Coordinates of C-alpha atoms and ligand atoms in Angstrom, one line a residue:
X240 CA 26.1 -53.8 68.1
X241 CA 22.8 -55.6 68.6
X242 CA 21.2 -57.9 65.9
X243 CA 17.6 -57.1 65.5
X244 CA 14.9 -58.9 63.5
X245 CA 12.9 -56.7 61.2
X246 CA 9.2 -57.5 60.8
X247 CA 9.1 -55.4 57.6
X248 CA 12.0 -57.5 56.2
X249 CA 11.5 -60.9 57.9
X250 CA 14.1 -62.6 55.7
X251 CA 17.0 -60.7 57.1
X252 CA 18.5 -59.5 60.4
X253 CA 19.7 -56.0 60.7
X254 CA 22.4 -54.9 63.1
X255 CA 21.8 -51.8 65.1
X256 CA 24.3 -49.9 67.2
X257 CA 25.1 -46.6 68.9
X258 CA 27.9 -44.3 67.7
X259 CA 30.7 -44.3 70.3
X260 CA 32.0 -41.1 72.0
X261 CA 28.8 -39.5 73.1
X262 CA 29.4 -36.7 75.6
X263 CA 27.0 -35.4 78.2
X264 CA 24.5 -32.8 77.0
X265 CA 26.0 -32.5 73.5
X266 CA 26.0 -36.2 72.5
X267 CA 27.8 -36.5 69.1
X268 CA 27.1 -32.9 68.0
X269 CA 30.8 -31.9 68.4
X270 CA 32.1 -34.9 66.4
X271 CA 29.6 -34.3 63.7
X272 CA 30.4 -30.6 63.6
X273 CA 34.3 -30.8 63.8
X274 CA 35.1 -33.9 61.7
X275 CA 31.9 -34.8 59.9
X276 CA 33.4 -36.8 57.1
X277 CA 35.5 -39.0 59.3
X278 CA 32.7 -39.4 61.9
X279 CA 30.1 -40.4 59.2
X280 CA 32.5 -42.8 57.5
X281 CA 33.3 -44.5 60.9
X282 CA 29.6 -45.3 61.7
X283 CA 28.8 -48.3 59.4
X284 CA 31.3 -50.3 61.5
X285 CA 28.7 -50.0 64.3
X286 CA 25.7 -51.4 62.5
X287 CA 23.3 -51.2 59.6
X288 CA 21.4 -48.6 61.5
X289 CA 23.3 -46.4 64.0
X290 CA 21.9 -44.2 66.7
X291 CA 23.5 -40.7 67.0
X292 CA 22.7 -38.3 69.8
X293 CA 22.3 -34.7 68.7
X294 CA 22.0 -32.9 72.0
X295 CA 18.9 -34.2 73.7
X296 CA 17.5 -35.7 70.4
X297 CA 18.1 -39.2 69.0
X298 CA 18.8 -39.5 65.3
X299 CA 19.7 -42.5 63.2
X300 CA 22.1 -42.9 60.3
X301 CA 20.9 -45.5 57.8
X302 CA 24.2 -47.2 56.9
X303 CA 23.1 -50.2 54.9
X304 CA 22.1 -49.4 51.2
X305 CA 18.9 -51.4 51.6
X306 CA 17.8 -49.3 54.6
X307 CA 18.7 -46.1 52.8
X308 CA 16.5 -47.3 50.0
X309 CA 13.6 -47.9 52.4
X310 CA 14.0 -44.4 53.6
X311 CA 14.3 -42.7 50.3
X312 CA 11.6 -44.7 48.5
X313 CA 8.9 -44.0 51.1
X314 CA 8.6 -40.2 51.3
X315 CA 5.2 -40.3 53.0
X316 CA 6.8 -41.7 56.1
X317 CA 10.3 -40.4 55.7
X318 CA 9.5 -36.8 54.9
X319 CA 11.4 -33.6 54.2
X320 CA 11.3 -32.0 57.6
X321 CA 14.0 -30.6 59.9
X322 CA 16.6 -28.6 58.0
X323 CA 14.3 -28.6 54.9
X324 CA 11.6 -26.7 57.0
X325 CA 14.3 -24.0 57.7
X326 CA 15.5 -24.0 54.1
X327 CA 11.9 -23.5 52.9
X328 CA 11.9 -20.2 54.7
X329 CA 15.0 -19.1 52.8
X330 CA 14.4 -20.6 49.4
X331 CA 10.6 -20.5 49.2
X332 CA 8.5 -23.6 48.6
X333 CA 10.6 -24.7 45.6
X334 CA 11.4 -28.1 44.2
X335 CA 14.2 -29.2 46.5
X336 CA 12.5 -28.3 49.7
X337 CA 8.7 -28.8 49.0
X338 CA 6.9 -31.9 50.2
X339 CA 3.9 -34.1 49.5
X340 CA 1.4 -33.0 46.9
X341 CA 3.2 -29.7 46.3
X342 CA 6.4 -31.6 45.5
X343 CA 4.6 -34.1 43.2
X344 CA 3.1 -31.2 41.2
X345 CA 6.3 -29.3 40.9
X346 CA 8.3 -32.3 39.9
X347 CA 5.7 -33.2 37.2
X348 CA 5.8 -29.7 35.9
X349 CA 9.6 -29.3 35.8
X350 CA 10.7 -32.8 34.8
X351 CA 10.1 -32.2 31.0
X352 CA 12.9 -29.6 31.1
X353 CA 15.3 -32.4 32.0
X354 CA 14.3 -35.0 29.4
X355 CA 17.3 -36.4 27.4
X356 CA 16.7 -34.5 24.2
X357 CA 16.6 -31.2 26.2
X358 CA 19.9 -32.1 27.9
X359 CA 21.5 -32.8 24.5
X360 CA 20.2 -29.4 23.3
X361 CA 21.3 -27.4 26.4
X362 CA 24.8 -29.0 26.4
X363 CA 25.4 -28.3 22.7
X364 CA 27.3 -25.2 23.6
X365 CA 29.2 -26.5 26.7
X366 CA 32.4 -27.3 24.7
X367 CA 32.3 -23.8 23.1
X368 CA 31.9 -22.1 26.4
X369 CA 34.7 -24.2 27.9
X370 CA 37.0 -23.4 25.0
X371 CA 36.2 -19.7 25.4
X372 CA 36.9 -19.9 29.1
X373 CA 40.3 -21.6 28.6
X374 CA 41.3 -19.4 25.7
X375 CA 43.3 -17.2 28.0
X376 CA 45.3 -20.1 29.7
X377 CA 49.0 -19.9 29.1
X378 CA 51.7 -22.5 29.6
X379 CA 53.1 -22.4 33.1
X380 CA 50.3 -20.3 34.5
X381 CA 49.0 -21.3 37.9
X382 CA 45.2 -21.2 38.5
X383 CA 42.9 -22.3 41.2
X384 CA 41.0 -25.1 39.6
X385 CA 38.2 -24.8 42.2
X386 CA 37.5 -21.2 41.5
X387 CA 38.0 -21.6 37.7
X388 CA 35.4 -24.4 37.6
X389 CA 32.9 -22.4 39.7
X390 CA 33.2 -19.5 37.2
X391 CA 32.8 -21.8 34.2
X392 CA 29.8 -23.6 35.7
X393 CA 28.0 -20.3 36.4
X394 CA 28.4 -19.3 32.7
X395 CA 27.3 -22.7 31.5
X396 CA 24.2 -22.6 33.8
X397 CA 23.3 -19.1 32.7
X398 CA 23.5 -20.2 29.1
X399 CA 22.0 -23.7 29.2
X400 CA 19.1 -23.4 31.7
X401 CA 18.3 -19.8 31.4
X402 CA 19.5 -18.9 27.8
X403 CA 20.3 -15.5 29.2
X404 CA 22.1 -12.8 27.4
X405 CA 23.3 -11.1 30.6
X406 CA 26.8 -9.8 30.4
X407 CA 29.9 -11.5 31.8
X408 CA 30.3 -9.0 34.7
X409 CA 26.8 -9.7 35.9
X410 CA 27.3 -13.4 35.7
X411 CA 30.5 -13.0 37.8
X412 CA 28.6 -10.9 40.3
X413 CA 25.8 -13.5 40.5
X414 CA 28.5 -16.2 41.1
X415 CA 30.0 -14.2 43.9
X416 CA 26.6 -13.7 45.5
X417 CA 25.6 -17.3 45.0
X418 CA 28.6 -18.6 47.0
X419 CA 27.7 -16.3 49.9
X420 CA 24.0 -17.2 49.7
X421 CA 24.7 -21.0 49.5
X422 CA 27.1 -20.9 52.4
X423 CA 24.6 -18.7 54.4
X424 CA 21.7 -21.1 53.7
X425 CA 23.8 -24.0 55.0
X426 CA 24.8 -22.2 58.2
X427 CA 21.3 -21.0 58.8
X428 CA 19.7 -24.4 58.3
X429 CA 22.3 -26.1 60.5
X430 CA 22.2 -23.5 63.3
X431 CA 20.5 -25.2 66.3
X432 CA 19.0 -22.0 67.8
X433 CA 18.2 -19.7 64.9
X434 CA 19.3 -16.6 66.8
X435 CA 22.7 -15.7 65.5
X436 CA 21.6 -15.2 61.9
X437 CA 19.1 -12.5 63.1
X438 CA 21.8 -10.3 64.7
X439 CA 23.1 -7.4 62.6
X440 CA 26.7 -8.9 62.3
X441 CA 28.9 -8.1 59.3
X442 CA 28.5 -11.7 58.1
X443 CA 24.7 -11.5 58.3
X444 CA 24.6 -8.2 56.5
X445 CA 26.9 -9.7 53.7
X446 CA 24.4 -12.5 53.3
X447 CA 21.4 -10.2 53.1
X448 CA 23.1 -8.0 50.5
X449 CA 24.2 -11.0 48.4
X450 CA 20.8 -12.6 48.6
X451 CA 19.1 -9.3 47.6
X452 CA 21.4 -8.8 44.7
X453 CA 21.2 -12.4 43.4
X454 CA 17.4 -12.1 43.5
X455 CA 17.5 -8.8 41.7
X456 CA 19.7 -10.2 38.9
X457 CA 17.4 -13.3 38.5
X458 CA 14.3 -11.1 38.7
X459 CA 15.5 -8.9 35.9
X460 CA 16.2 -12.0 33.8
X461 CA 12.6 -13.2 34.4
X462 CA 11.1 -9.8 33.6
X463 CA 13.1 -9.6 30.4
X464 CA 11.9 -13.1 29.3
X465 CA 8.3 -12.3 30.1
X466 CA 8.6 -9.0 28.1
X467 CA 10.0 -10.7 25.1
X468 CA 7.5 -13.6 25.3
X469 CA 10.1 -15.8 23.6
X470 CA 10.1 -19.6 24.2
X471 CA 13.8 -20.7 24.3
X472 CA 12.8 -24.2 25.2
X473 CA 14.9 -24.0 28.4
X474 CA 14.2 -24.4 32.1
X475 CA 13.2 -20.7 32.4
X476 CA 10.6 -21.0 29.6
X477 CA 9.3 -24.3 31.2
X478 CA 8.8 -22.5 34.5
X479 CA 7.2 -19.5 33.0
X480 CA 4.7 -21.6 30.9
X481 CA 4.0 -24.2 33.6
X482 CA 0.4 -24.8 34.6
X483 CA -1.1 -26.7 37.5
X484 CA -2.6 -29.9 36.0
X485 CA -5.9 -29.4 37.9
X486 CA -6.3 -25.7 38.4
X487 CA -4.5 -24.5 35.3
X488 CA -2.8 -21.8 37.4
X489 CA 0.7 -20.8 36.5
X490 CA 3.6 -19.8 38.7
X491 CA 3.9 -16.1 39.5
X492 CA 7.2 -14.3 39.1
X493 CA 8.1 -14.7 42.8
X494 CA 7.6 -18.5 42.6
X495 CA 9.7 -18.7 39.4
X496 CA 12.4 -16.6 41.1
X497 CA 12.5 -19.1 44.1
X498 CA 12.8 -22.0 41.7
X499 CA 15.6 -20.4 39.7
X500 CA 17.6 -19.6 42.8
X501 CA 17.1 -23.2 44.0
X502 CA 18.4 -24.5 40.7
X503 CA 21.5 -22.3 40.9
X504 CA 22.1 -23.3 44.5
X505 CA 21.5 -27.1 43.9
X506 CA 23.2 -27.3 40.5
X507 CA 26.2 -25.1 40.0
X508 CA 28.3 -25.6 43.1
X509 CA 27.8 -29.4 43.1
X510 CA 28.9 -29.8 39.5
X511 CA 31.8 -27.3 39.8
X512 CA 33.1 -29.1 42.9
X513 CA 32.9 -32.4 41.0
X514 CA 35.0 -31.0 38.2
X515 CA 37.6 -29.6 40.6
X516 CA 37.9 -33.0 42.3
X517 CA 38.3 -34.8 38.9
X518 CA 41.1 -32.5 37.9
X519 CA 42.8 -32.9 41.2
X520 CA 42.6 -36.7 41.0
X521 CA 43.9 -36.7 37.4
X522 CA 46.8 -34.5 38.4
X523 CA 47.6 -36.8 41.3
X524 CA 47.4 -40.0 39.2
X525 CA 49.4 -39.6 36.0
X526 CA 48.7 -43.2 34.9
X527 CA 45.0 -42.6 35.0
X528 CA 45.4 -39.2 33.3
X529 CA 47.3 -40.9 30.5
X530 CA 44.5 -43.3 29.8
X531 CA 41.9 -40.5 29.8
X532 CA 44.1 -38.6 27.3
X533 CA 44.4 -41.7 25.1
X534 CA 40.6 -42.3 25.1
X535 CA 39.8 -38.7 24.4
X536 CA 42.3 -38.5 21.5
X537 CA 41.0 -41.7 20.0
X538 CA 37.3 -40.8 20.3
X539 CA 37.5 -37.2 19.4
X540 CA 40.5 -37.1 17.0
X541 CA 40.9 -33.4 17.6
X542 CA 37.3 -32.3 17.3
X543 CA 35.1 -30.9 20.1
X544 CA 33.1 -33.4 22.2
X545 CA 29.3 -33.7 21.9
X546 CA 26.5 -35.4 23.8
X547 CA 26.7 -38.3 21.3
X548 CA 30.4 -39.0 22.1
X549 CA 29.7 -39.7 25.8
X550 CA 28.9 -43.5 25.5
X551 CA 32.4 -43.9 23.8
X552 CA 34.2 -42.0 26.6
X553 CA 33.8 -45.0 29.0
X554 CA 37.0 -44.7 30.9
X555 CA 36.6 -40.9 31.4
X556 CA 33.1 -41.5 32.7
X557 CA 34.5 -44.1 35.1
X558 CA 36.9 -41.5 36.4
X559 CA 34.0 -39.1 37.0
X560 CA 32.0 -41.8 38.8
X561 CA 35.0 -42.7 41.0
X562 CA 35.5 -39.1 41.9
X563 CA 31.8 -38.8 42.9
X564 CA 32.3 -41.9 45.0
X565 CA 35.3 -40.6 46.8
X566 CA 34.1 -37.0 47.1
X567 CA 30.3 -36.9 46.9
X568 CA 29.3 -33.3 46.7
X569 CA 26.0 -34.0 48.5
X570 CA 27.7 -35.7 51.5
X571 CA 24.7 -36.0 53.9
X572 CA 21.0 -35.5 53.8
X573 CA 18.1 -36.2 56.1
X574 CA 14.5 -37.0 56.4
X575 CA 12.1 -36.8 59.4
X576 CA 9.6 -39.6 60.2
X577 CA 6.0 -38.4 59.7
X578 CA 4.6 -41.2 61.8
X579 CA 5.9 -44.0 64.0
X580 CA 7.6 -46.6 61.8
X581 CA 10.0 -49.5 61.8
X582 CA 13.4 -49.3 60.3
X583 CA 16.2 -51.8 60.6
X584 CA 14.2 -53.7 63.2
X585 CA 13.8 -50.7 65.4
X586 CA 10.6 -48.9 66.2
X587 CA 11.2 -45.3 65.4
X588 CA 8.9 -42.6 66.8
X589 CA 7.3 -39.9 64.7
X590 CA 9.5 -36.8 64.4
X591 CA 12.8 -38.7 64.4
X592 CA 15.6 -37.5 62.3
X593 CA 16.9 -40.1 59.8
X594 CA 20.2 -39.3 58.2
X595 CA 21.7 -40.9 55.0
X596 CA 25.2 -40.1 53.8
X597 CA 26.8 -40.8 50.5
X598 CA 30.1 -40.2 52.4
X599 CA 29.4 -43.1 54.8
X600 CA 28.2 -45.5 52.0
X601 CA 31.0 -44.7 49.6
X602 CA 33.8 -45.2 52.1
X603 CA 32.4 -48.4 53.6
X604 CA 35.0 -51.2 53.0
X605 CA 32.1 -53.8 53.1
X606 CA 30.7 -52.1 50.0
X607 CA 33.9 -50.8 48.3
X608 CA 37.0 -52.8 48.9
X609 CA 40.0 -50.5 49.7
X610 CA 37.6 -47.6 49.7
X611 CA 40.2 -44.8 49.9
X612 CA 41.9 -45.9 46.7
X613 CA 41.1 -44.0 43.6
X614 CA 40.3 -46.8 41.2
X615 CA 38.2 -45.9 38.1
X616 CA 38.3 -49.5 37.0
X617 CA 35.6 -50.3 39.6
X618 CA 33.2 -48.8 37.1
X619 CA 34.2 -50.8 34.0
X620 CA 32.9 -54.1 32.6
X621 CA 32.1 -56.9 35.1
X622 CA 33.5 -55.1 38.1
X623 CA 30.8 -52.5 37.9
X624 CA 28.2 -55.3 38.1
X625 CA 29.7 -56.4 41.5
X626 CA 28.8 -53.2 43.2
X627 CA 25.8 -53.7 45.6
X628 CA 22.6 -52.1 44.6
X629 CA 22.2 -48.6 46.2
X630 CA 25.9 -48.5 47.4
X631 CA 26.7 -45.7 45.0
X632 CA 24.4 -42.8 45.8
X633 CA 25.8 -39.4 44.7
X634 CA 22.4 -38.3 43.4
X635 CA 20.1 -39.8 46.0
X636 CA 17.1 -42.0 45.1
X637 CA 13.3 -42.0 45.0
X638 CA 11.0 -39.1 44.3
X639 CA 13.5 -36.5 45.5
X640 CA 16.4 -38.0 43.4
X641 CA 18.5 -35.3 41.8
X642 CA 16.5 -33.9 38.8
X643 CA 19.8 -32.7 37.3
X644 CA 21.8 -35.9 37.5
X645 CA 22.1 -36.5 33.7
X646 CA 22.7 -32.9 33.1
X647 CA 25.5 -32.8 35.7
X648 CA 27.2 -35.9 34.3
X649 CA 26.9 -34.7 30.8
X650 CA 28.3 -31.2 31.6
X651 CA 31.2 -32.8 33.6
X652 CA 32.2 -35.2 30.9
X653 CA 32.0 -32.6 28.2
X654 CA 34.1 -30.1 30.2
X655 CA 36.7 -32.7 31.2
X656 CA 37.0 -33.9 27.6
X657 CA 37.3 -30.4 26.2
X658 CA 40.0 -29.3 28.7
X659 CA 41.9 -32.6 28.8
X660 CA 42.2 -32.7 25.0
X661 CA 44.4 -29.5 25.2
X662 CA 45.8 -29.1 28.7
X663 CA 47.3 -31.1 31.4
X664 CA 46.9 -29.7 34.9
X665 CA 49.7 -30.3 37.3
X666 CA 49.2 -29.9 41.1
X667 CA 51.4 -27.3 42.7
X668 CA 53.9 -29.3 44.8
X669 CA 53.0 -29.2 48.5
X670 CA 49.2 -28.7 47.8
X671 CA 47.1 -30.9 50.1
X672 CA 43.5 -31.6 49.3
X673 CA 41.3 -30.8 52.3
X674 CA 37.7 -31.3 51.4
X675 CA 35.4 -28.9 53.2
X676 CA 32.0 -30.2 54.0
X677 CA 29.6 -27.3 53.7
X678 CA 26.3 -27.2 51.8
X679 CA 28.3 -29.1 49.2
X680 CA 31.5 -31.0 49.7
X681 CA 34.0 -28.4 48.4
X682 CA 37.6 -29.1 47.5
X683 CA 39.0 -25.8 48.9
X684 CA 41.7 -23.9 47.1
X685 CA 43.5 -26.2 44.6
X686 CA 46.3 -24.4 42.7
X687 CA 47.3 -26.2 39.5
X688 CA 49.8 -25.4 36.7
X689 CA 48.7 -25.4 33.1
X690 CA 50.8 -27.4 30.7
X691 CA 49.8 -27.7 27.0
X692 CA 49.6 -31.3 25.8
Ligands
HEM134 C1 27.4 -33.5 40.5 C2 26.4 -32.7 40.6 C3 25.2 -33.0 41.5 C4 25.1 -33.7 42.6 C5 26.1 -34.6 43.3 C6 23.7 -33.6 43.1 C7 23.2 -34.3 44.2 C8 21.8 -34.3 44.6 C9 21.3 -35.1 45.6 C10 22.0 -36.1 46.4 C11 19.9 -34.8 45.7 C12 18.9 -35.4 46.6 C13 19.0 -34.8 48.0 C14 18.1 -35.5 49.0 O1 17.9 -36.8 49.0 O2 17.6 -34.8 49.9 C15 19.7 -33.7 44.7 C16 18.5 -33.1 44.5 C17 18.3 -32.1 43.6 N1 19.2 -31.6 42.7 FE1 21.1 -32.2 42.4 N2 23.0 -32.7 42.3 C18 23.9 -32.3 41.3 C19 23.6 -31.5 40.2 C20 22.4 -30.9 40.0 C21 22.1 -30.0 38.9 C22 23.0 -29.8 37.7 C23 20.8 -29.6 39.1 C24 19.9 -28.7 38.3 C25 20.4 -27.9 37.3 C26 20.3 -30.1 40.4 C27 19.1 -29.9 40.9 C28 18.6 -30.6 42.0 C29 17.2 -30.4 42.5 C30 16.2 -29.3 42.0 C31 17.0 -31.3 43.5 C32 15.8 -31.6 44.4 C33 15.0 -32.6 43.6 C34 13.7 -33.0 44.3 O3 13.6 -32.9 45.6 O4 12.7 -33.3 43.6 N3 21.3 -30.9 40.9 N4 20.9 -33.4 44.0

């Protein structure tokens, strides 16, 4: 590890290092491919900025929260290139992959759909939807909490963001397609050569079919809304009524479709995985579960939770934050330098890949003592103030920070409170959590047994 003096930050020295275990030709590609979570979490021990070899290319992982901030708060230099260029071909030039002026315009146009009063309105029915979804649960029944939360989230997204009246069977079909599409986008953006996905393999055909069907379902939803002309005050209406601030031009149906698919990809799997991790953690820590139940019983006294209850559900929110720390759904992201720049005391050429990883930050013992311990109290009272700025980063930062962060936290808290006020979910003995880092960090199958409270 080499100390290096930064001219941009003259007051502090950064340490830079190289990840160990590079092999000829491949560098660290295999380590990053085979055991990405462990590999990333091991890197902060080698410096504030750590060089990683990806085949012939050099990339850097920003490990110190301050360096991550420098990257995320300067999108003109640390731009959305690399995998985002590939994702743009699959998702269209939508919010999560656009850059520069395009991104600024889209963000300005869409942001009003995520203002707090809107979120309070969207989430008014989340408790009802959740109660309807758990209406068929029976004592002693085993369910896969991962799958159950994905199904619930798709219904909630259909209702909150798109106020759609489409039937349950179509929502289920869209969910099935979305998982295939999301997985396919991840594989296609990570594939180094871009050849395999063009071959007519069964997997590629499955992806093409799922993508076409998902787009057909969304397209029908858009046409229906245009036909009715109704303004439901939701995300879909915002997109359909959006106008470019200078040209006054709106989005055509194809552009609206790209945005909707992007929101489904970015918003539903991340939130569903968070919920599954939370229920897994509660099942594995009965003493924490007991405190969550006590808080919910005291605050709600038997009624359904609402947006206004969230400030009072402080411990429950601490559990959710701690789950996002341990299992950040967005486990790694990247930028590409648009020009030569300096980072952590190193001169970094234009076109260099800079990685940042919530997984690496959140499991760093320098930032979170005893990082593998599930400890919701980290987020309560004075202990929360001890956490270093930028150390907790489940939603990113800067101009590309997650637009759905408040919505995701609200939905998660409302769903946890609704379920935990009636049911306790017990892990099936012998079940081991094996998080799967894909487009989102997924919990994998998690069978749990329903017990009425
Ligand atoms: C627990 C749930 C969620 C997590 C952990 C999460 C995480 C993130 C992260 C880390 C980013 C920034 C990625 C980067 O720096 O490149 C991001 C961006 C984004 N997220 Fe989320 N997200 C969640 C839920 C949602 C929801 C509910 C929505 C919408 C309904 C959403 C929509 C988006 C969009 C559109 C972007 C791109 C924003 C931009 O570039 O301007 N996310 N998300």
